[in-house]
Amino acid sequence: MVLFDWVIIGGGVHGCTVASYLIKSGKTTADKLRVIDPHHEPMFRWKRNTSLIGMEFLRSPSVHHLDMDPLSLHKYAKKMQEDRAFYGEYDRPSLDLFNNHCNDLLQQLNIFDSWHTGKVTKVEKNKGVWNVYTDASEIILGKNLVITISINDQLNIPEWAVAAKGQTSIPMYHIFEEGLPNLKELKTPVIVVGGGITAAHLTINLSSIYPGDVILLKRHPFRVYPFDSDPGWLGPKNLSSFHKINDYEKRRNLIQQARHKGSIPRELNNSLKRLQRRQQIHIVDGEVVSVGEDTDTFTVQLENKSKLKGGALLLATGFNPSRPGKGWLKELIHKHQLKCAKCGYPIVNESLEWCEHLYVSGALAELEIGPVSRNISGARKAAERIISSIG
């Protein structure tokens, strides 16, 4: 059986960024690396979700991508004669440009030589070697292990929606759930529930399919920020004091306070207001109490006693932020007595090492990386720390 230098669990943005840094820094080669992911291609869920909601430009600036060279994306755009594929003062790249750059980079790295399609069911350490088991009864052996799983499997479904799903046949879906119907074949009016960036993109996208027949229902006024946390969290301005805090509950509270949860950048806010003025969409503020079935539609009852009629309901309500990887990860924590904070998330060292030769990136690294940990910038920071710690 082959013993790999590195095994990465998760082939999304974080897994691919770590793989990119490991190969580009010369710490390993594609044939000595395994990336395990349930999908047949890198970044499958990222591409599916961003395409689904109709994202045109990323929220991240142009220096945040998978390559080690911060200017790599700009160089690629110049080579492809797509210098104009950036938006605003932070040079935010178009989704197409970003994805094409990722594809080009991963092809250069021969990432498909490292790719292994499978779902992890168990992880254990045996005689100093990580044994990773998959749902196809395979065992993949590695000297070093990096866990980069995200919270994207943990869809946040409001209680009223859970109740309605159990008692009615209302066409109601979380926008990122498997089995979502074709968005061009929905019954109108379409009600989008949510007030953050996913809801904003989705509403704008649907307005071109069902002009005048889209309702954006949100609980709070739009929260307008350029990024989902202050740029000070990318460097020592905020992180110096953060790392001096030894109480992980306090770190968790700081992370929660720092995140602009449910926020949108200014241009999306402007687009929504413009569409509202043109009556291509309707924006309603209100808290849902219940959803009831009618003959051929349904009624959403709001807390303020008003009602909305709908034909289809799409939840853009994000993800449950609890620690991902409930099954096999919980077992691994118990078996190897891995340290966790009260919130359930890993307590790791500066190199993001949870125990010897076991590293984390993404959501699992946030008590060390901070509020940006789940983002592309967090993927870069995690990859930098991991490769810097290797002799």
Coordinates of C-alpha atoms in Angstrom, one line a residue:
M1 CA 0.0 0.0 0.0
V2 CA 1.3 3.5 -1.0
L3 CA 2.3 5.8 1.9
F4 CA 1.7 9.4 0.8
D5 CA 3.6 12.4 2.2
W6 CA 0.4 14.4 2.6
V7 CA -3.3 13.6 2.6
I8 CA -5.8 16.4 2.4
I9 CA -9.4 15.8 3.4
G10 CA -11.6 18.2 1.3
G11 CA -11.0 19.4 -2.2
G12 CA -12.7 22.8 -2.0
V13 CA -11.0 26.2 -2.0
H14 CA -9.1 25.4 1.2
G15 CA -8.0 21.9 0.2
C16 CA -6.8 23.1 -3.2
T17 CA -5.0 26.1 -1.7
V18 CA -3.1 23.9 0.7
A19 CA -2.3 21.5 -2.1
S20 CA -1.1 24.4 -4.3
Y21 CA 1.2 25.8 -1.6
L22 CA 2.6 22.4 -0.8
I23 CA 3.5 21.6 -4.4
K24 CA 4.7 25.1 -5.4
S25 CA 6.9 25.4 -2.3
G26 CA 8.5 22.1 -3.2
K27 CA 7.4 20.5 0.1
T28 CA 5.8 17.6 -2.0
T29 CA 4.9 16.6 -5.5
A30 CA 1.5 15.7 -7.0
D31 CA 2.2 11.9 -6.9
K32 CA 3.1 12.1 -3.2
L33 CA -0.1 13.9 -2.3
R34 CA -3.7 12.7 -2.0
V35 CA -6.7 15.0 -2.0
I36 CA -9.9 13.2 -0.9
D37 CA -13.2 14.7 -1.8
P38 CA -16.7 13.3 -2.5
H39 CA -16.9 15.0 -5.9
H40 CA -15.1 14.1 -9.1
E41 CA -13.4 17.5 -9.6
P42 CA -11.8 20.2 -7.5
M43 CA -13.9 23.0 -6.0
F44 CA -17.1 21.4 -7.2
R45 CA -19.4 22.9 -4.6
W46 CA -17.8 26.3 -4.8
K47 CA -18.5 26.4 -8.6
R48 CA -22.0 24.9 -8.2
N49 CA -23.1 27.3 -5.5
T50 CA -21.6 30.5 -7.0
S51 CA -23.1 29.7 -10.4
L52 CA -26.5 28.8 -8.9
I53 CA -27.0 32.2 -7.3
G54 CA -25.6 34.1 -10.3
M55 CA -22.5 35.6 -8.7
E56 CA -20.7 37.9 -11.2
F57 CA -17.8 39.2 -9.0
L58 CA -16.2 37.9 -5.9
R59 CA -16.3 39.8 -2.7
S60 CA -12.6 39.2 -2.2
P61 CA -9.9 41.4 -3.7
S62 CA -7.7 40.2 -6.5
V63 CA -4.8 39.1 -4.3
H64 CA -6.9 36.4 -2.7
H65 CA -6.8 33.2 -4.8
L66 CA -5.2 29.8 -4.7
D67 CA -1.7 30.6 -6.0
M68 CA 1.3 31.5 -3.8
D69 CA 2.2 34.6 -5.8
P70 CA -0.3 37.4 -4.7
L71 CA -0.1 38.9 -8.2
S72 CA -0.8 35.6 -10.0
L73 CA -4.4 36.5 -10.8
H74 CA -3.5 39.8 -12.3
K75 CA -0.7 38.3 -14.4
Y76 CA -3.2 35.6 -15.6
A77 CA -5.7 38.3 -16.5
K78 CA -3.1 40.2 -18.5
K79 CA -2.0 37.0 -20.3
M80 CA -5.6 36.2 -21.2
Q81 CA -6.2 39.9 -22.1
E82 CA -8.9 40.2 -19.4
D83 CA -7.5 43.2 -17.6
R84 CA -11.0 44.6 -17.2
A85 CA -12.4 41.6 -15.4
F86 CA -12.0 43.4 -12.1
Y87 CA -14.6 45.5 -10.2
G88 CA -14.3 48.5 -7.9
E89 CA -11.5 49.9 -5.7
Y90 CA -10.4 46.5 -4.4
D91 CA -10.0 45.0 -7.9
R92 CA -12.5 42.2 -7.1
P93 CA -12.2 39.6 -9.9
S94 CA -15.1 38.3 -12.0
L95 CA -16.2 34.8 -11.0
D96 CA -15.3 33.5 -14.5
L97 CA -11.8 34.9 -14.3
F98 CA -11.3 33.5 -10.8
N99 CA -12.5 30.1 -11.8
N100 CA -10.4 30.0 -15.0
H101 CA -7.4 31.0 -13.0
C102 CA -8.1 28.2 -10.5
N103 CA -8.5 25.6 -13.3
D104 CA -5.3 26.8 -15.0
L105 CA -3.3 26.6 -11.8
L106 CA -4.6 23.2 -10.8
Q107 CA -3.9 21.8 -14.2
Q108 CA -0.3 23.1 -14.0
L109 CA 0.0 21.4 -10.6
N110 CA -1.3 18.1 -12.0
I111 CA -3.9 18.0 -9.3
F112 CA -5.8 15.2 -10.9
D113 CA -2.8 13.0 -10.3
S114 CA -3.5 13.6 -6.6
W115 CA -7.3 13.4 -6.7
H116 CA -9.2 10.7 -5.0
T117 CA -13.0 10.7 -5.2
G118 CA -14.5 9.3 -2.0
K119 CA -16.3 10.2 1.3
V120 CA -14.2 9.8 4.4
T121 CA -15.8 7.6 7.1
K122 CA -13.0 7.1 9.6
V123 CA -9.6 8.4 10.4
E124 CA -7.1 6.9 12.8
K125 CA -3.4 6.9 13.5
N126 CA -1.6 3.5 13.5
K127 CA 2.2 3.3 14.2
G128 CA 2.7 6.9 13.3
V129 CA 0.8 6.7 10.0
W130 CA -2.6 8.3 9.3
N131 CA -5.1 5.8 8.0
V132 CA -8.0 7.4 6.2
Y133 CA -11.0 5.1 5.4
T134 CA -13.5 5.9 2.7
D135 CA -17.1 4.8 1.9
A136 CA -15.7 2.5 -0.8
S137 CA -13.8 0.5 1.9
E138 CA -10.5 2.0 0.8
I139 CA -7.6 3.0 3.1
I140 CA -5.4 5.9 2.2
L141 CA -2.1 6.2 4.2
G142 CA -0.4 9.5 4.9
K143 CA 2.5 10.8 7.0
N144 CA 0.8 14.2 7.3
L145 CA -2.9 14.9 7.3
V146 CA -4.7 18.2 6.6
I147 CA -8.5 18.5 7.4
T148 CA -10.1 21.3 5.3
I149 CA -13.8 20.4 5.6
S150 CA -16.3 23.3 5.7
I151 CA -19.7 23.9 7.3
N152 CA -21.4 23.8 3.8
D153 CA -23.1 20.5 4.5
Q154 CA -24.8 22.1 7.5
L155 CA -27.7 23.9 6.0
N156 CA -29.4 26.4 8.3
I157 CA -33.2 25.7 8.1
P158 CA -35.4 28.0 10.3
E159 CA -37.7 26.3 12.7
W160 CA -40.8 27.5 10.9
A161 CA -39.5 26.0 7.7
V162 CA -38.7 22.7 9.4
A163 CA -42.3 22.6 10.6
A164 CA -43.8 23.5 7.2
K165 CA -41.6 20.9 5.4
G166 CA -42.9 18.2 7.7
Q167 CA -46.6 19.1 7.5
T168 CA -47.1 20.5 3.9
S169 CA -46.1 19.9 0.3
I170 CA -45.1 23.6 -0.2
P171 CA -42.3 23.8 -2.8
M172 CA -39.7 25.0 -0.3
Y173 CA -35.9 24.5 -0.7
H174 CA -32.7 25.7 0.8
I175 CA -30.8 27.2 -2.2
F176 CA -27.8 24.9 -1.6
E177 CA -29.6 21.6 -0.9
E178 CA -29.2 18.6 -3.2
G179 CA -32.2 18.0 -5.4
L180 CA -33.0 21.7 -5.9
P181 CA -35.3 22.1 -8.9
N182 CA -34.3 24.1 -12.0
L183 CA -34.6 27.7 -11.0
K184 CA -36.1 28.5 -14.4
E185 CA -39.1 26.3 -13.7
L186 CA -40.4 27.6 -10.4
K187 CA -44.0 28.6 -9.7
T188 CA -44.4 32.3 -9.1
P189 CA -44.3 34.5 -7.1
V190 CA -40.9 33.3 -5.9
I191 CA -40.1 34.3 -2.3
V192 CA -36.4 34.4 -1.3
V193 CA -35.8 34.4 2.5
G194 CA -32.6 35.9 3.7
G195 CA -30.8 39.3 4.0
G196 CA -27.2 38.4 3.2
I197 CA -25.0 38.2 0.2
T198 CA -26.5 34.8 -1.0
A199 CA -30.0 36.2 -0.9
A200 CA -28.9 39.4 -2.7
H201 CA -27.2 37.5 -5.6
L202 CA -30.1 35.1 -5.9
T203 CA -32.7 37.8 -5.9
I204 CA -30.9 39.7 -8.6
N205 CA -30.5 36.5 -10.6
L206 CA -34.1 35.6 -10.4
S207 CA -35.3 39.1 -11.3
S208 CA -34.1 38.5 -14.9
I209 CA -36.1 35.2 -15.0
Y210 CA -39.3 36.4 -13.2
P211 CA -39.4 40.2 -13.5
G212 CA -41.9 41.6 -11.0
D213 CA -42.5 38.2 -9.5
V214 CA -39.7 37.9 -7.0
I215 CA -40.0 38.9 -3.3
L216 CA -37.0 39.2 -1.1
L217 CA -38.1 38.7 2.5
K218 CA -35.5 39.7 5.2
R219 CA -35.5 40.1 8.9
H220 CA -33.3 43.1 9.2
P221 CA -32.3 46.2 7.2
F222 CA -29.5 45.7 4.7
R223 CA -26.1 45.6 6.4
V224 CA -23.7 47.2 4.0
Y225 CA -20.0 46.5 4.3
P226 CA -17.3 45.9 1.6
F227 CA -16.1 42.7 3.3
D228 CA -17.6 40.2 5.8
S229 CA -15.1 41.4 8.4
D230 CA -12.8 44.4 8.9
P231 CA -9.6 44.2 6.8
G232 CA -7.7 44.7 10.0
W233 CA -8.3 41.0 10.7
L234 CA -6.0 40.1 7.8
G235 CA -2.9 41.4 9.7
P236 CA -1.4 42.4 13.0
K237 CA -3.7 45.4 13.5
N238 CA -6.3 43.1 15.0
L239 CA -4.6 39.7 15.2
S240 CA -1.8 40.8 17.6
S241 CA -4.2 41.4 20.4
F242 CA -6.4 38.4 19.4
H243 CA -3.4 36.0 19.7
K244 CA -2.6 37.3 23.2
I245 CA -6.0 36.1 24.4
N246 CA -5.6 32.6 26.0
D247 CA -9.3 32.2 26.8
Y248 CA -10.8 30.6 23.8
E249 CA -14.4 31.6 24.7
K250 CA -13.2 35.2 24.5
R251 CA -11.6 34.4 21.1
R252 CA -14.9 32.9 19.9
N253 CA -16.9 36.0 21.1
L254 CA -14.4 38.3 19.3
I255 CA -14.8 36.3 16.0
Q256 CA -18.6 36.5 16.3
Q257 CA -18.5 40.2 16.9
A258 CA -16.1 40.8 14.1
R259 CA -18.1 39.1 11.4
H260 CA -20.6 41.2 9.5
K261 CA -23.1 38.4 9.4
G262 CA -25.7 38.7 6.7
S263 CA -24.0 41.7 5.1
I264 CA -23.8 42.7 1.5
P265 CA -21.4 45.0 -0.4
R266 CA -22.6 48.4 -1.6
E267 CA -23.0 47.6 -5.3
L268 CA -25.4 44.7 -4.5
N269 CA -27.4 47.0 -2.2
N270 CA -27.6 49.6 -5.1
S271 CA -28.7 46.9 -7.6
L272 CA -31.5 45.7 -5.3
K273 CA -32.8 49.2 -4.7
R274 CA -32.7 49.9 -8.5
L275 CA -34.6 46.7 -9.2
Q276 CA -37.1 47.6 -6.5
R277 CA -37.6 51.1 -8.0
R278 CA -38.3 49.4 -11.4
Q279 CA -40.7 47.0 -9.7
Q280 CA -38.7 44.1 -10.9
I281 CA -38.5 42.8 -7.3
H282 CA -40.3 43.5 -4.1
I283 CA -38.4 43.8 -0.8
V284 CA -40.3 43.1 2.4
D285 CA -38.9 43.3 6.0
G286 CA -40.5 40.9 8.4
E287 CA -40.1 37.8 10.7
V288 CA -41.9 34.7 9.5
V289 CA -44.2 33.1 12.0
S290 CA -45.6 30.2 9.9
V291 CA -46.3 29.0 6.3
G292 CA -49.7 27.6 5.3
E293 CA -50.8 25.8 2.2
D294 CA -53.5 27.1 -0.1
T295 CA -55.2 25.5 -3.1
D296 CA -52.5 26.3 -5.6
T297 CA -50.2 28.7 -3.7
F298 CA -49.1 29.1 0.0
T299 CA -49.3 32.0 2.5
V300 CA -46.4 33.3 4.6
Q301 CA -47.7 34.7 7.9
L302 CA -45.4 37.5 9.3
E303 CA -45.0 38.6 12.9
N304 CA -46.6 42.0 12.1
K305 CA -49.8 40.2 11.0
S306 CA -49.2 40.8 7.3
K307 CA -49.2 38.0 4.8
L308 CA -47.4 37.1 1.6
K309 CA -48.7 34.8 -1.2
G310 CA -46.1 32.6 -2.9
G311 CA -45.6 29.9 -5.5
A312 CA -42.1 28.8 -4.5
L313 CA -40.0 29.5 -1.5
L314 CA -36.2 29.6 -1.5
L315 CA -34.2 29.7 1.7
A316 CA -31.0 31.7 1.5
T317 CA -30.4 31.3 5.2
G318 CA -26.8 30.2 5.3
F319 CA -25.2 27.4 7.3
N320 CA -25.2 26.1 10.8
P321 CA -21.9 27.4 12.3
S322 CA -21.3 24.4 14.7
R323 CA -18.1 22.3 14.1
P324 CA -18.3 20.2 10.9
G325 CA -17.5 16.5 10.5
K326 CA -19.8 15.2 13.2
G327 CA -19.2 11.5 12.7
W328 CA -15.7 10.5 11.9
L329 CA -14.2 13.7 13.3
K330 CA -15.9 13.3 16.6
E331 CA -14.5 9.8 16.8
L332 CA -11.0 11.1 15.9
I333 CA -11.2 13.8 18.6
H334 CA -12.2 11.2 21.2
K335 CA -9.7 8.5 20.2
H336 CA -6.7 10.9 20.1
Q337 CA -7.9 13.2 22.9
L338 CA -7.6 16.3 20.6
K339 CA -8.0 19.6 22.4
C340 CA -11.2 21.5 21.6
A341 CA -12.7 24.8 23.0
K342 CA -16.1 24.9 24.6
C343 CA -17.6 25.8 21.2
G344 CA -16.3 22.4 19.9
Y345 CA -13.7 23.8 17.6
P346 CA -10.0 22.8 17.6
I347 CA -7.4 24.4 19.8
V348 CA -4.3 24.3 17.6
N349 CA -0.8 25.8 17.7
E350 CA 0.5 28.6 15.5
S351 CA 1.3 26.1 12.7
L352 CA -2.4 25.0 12.8
E353 CA -1.2 21.6 14.1
W354 CA -3.9 19.9 16.2
C355 CA -1.5 17.1 17.2
E356 CA 1.7 15.9 15.6
H357 CA 1.4 15.8 11.8
L358 CA -2.3 16.7 11.8
Y359 CA -3.2 20.2 10.5
V360 CA -6.5 22.1 9.9
S361 CA -7.6 24.8 7.6
G362 CA -10.9 26.7 7.0
A363 CA -13.6 26.7 9.7
L364 CA -11.6 24.3 11.9
A365 CA -8.7 26.8 12.1
E366 CA -10.8 29.9 13.1
L367 CA -9.8 30.0 16.8
E368 CA -6.2 30.6 15.5
I369 CA -6.7 32.4 12.1
G370 CA -9.6 34.5 13.3
P371 CA -12.8 35.8 11.5
V372 CA -11.3 35.5 8.0
S373 CA -10.5 31.8 8.5
R374 CA -13.3 30.4 6.2
N375 CA -12.6 32.8 3.4
I376 CA -10.1 32.6 0.5
S377 CA -7.8 34.9 2.5
G378 CA -8.0 32.4 5.4
A379 CA -7.1 29.5 3.0
R380 CA -3.9 31.4 2.0
K381 CA -3.0 32.2 5.7
A382 CA -3.5 28.6 6.7
A383 CA -1.4 27.3 3.8
E384 CA 1.3 29.8 4.6
R385 CA 1.4 28.7 8.2
I386 CA 1.5 25.0 7.3
I387 CA 4.3 25.2 4.8
S388 CA 6.3 27.5 7.1
S389 CA 6.3 24.9 9.8
I390 CA 7.7 22.2 7.7
G391 CA 11.4 21.6 7.9

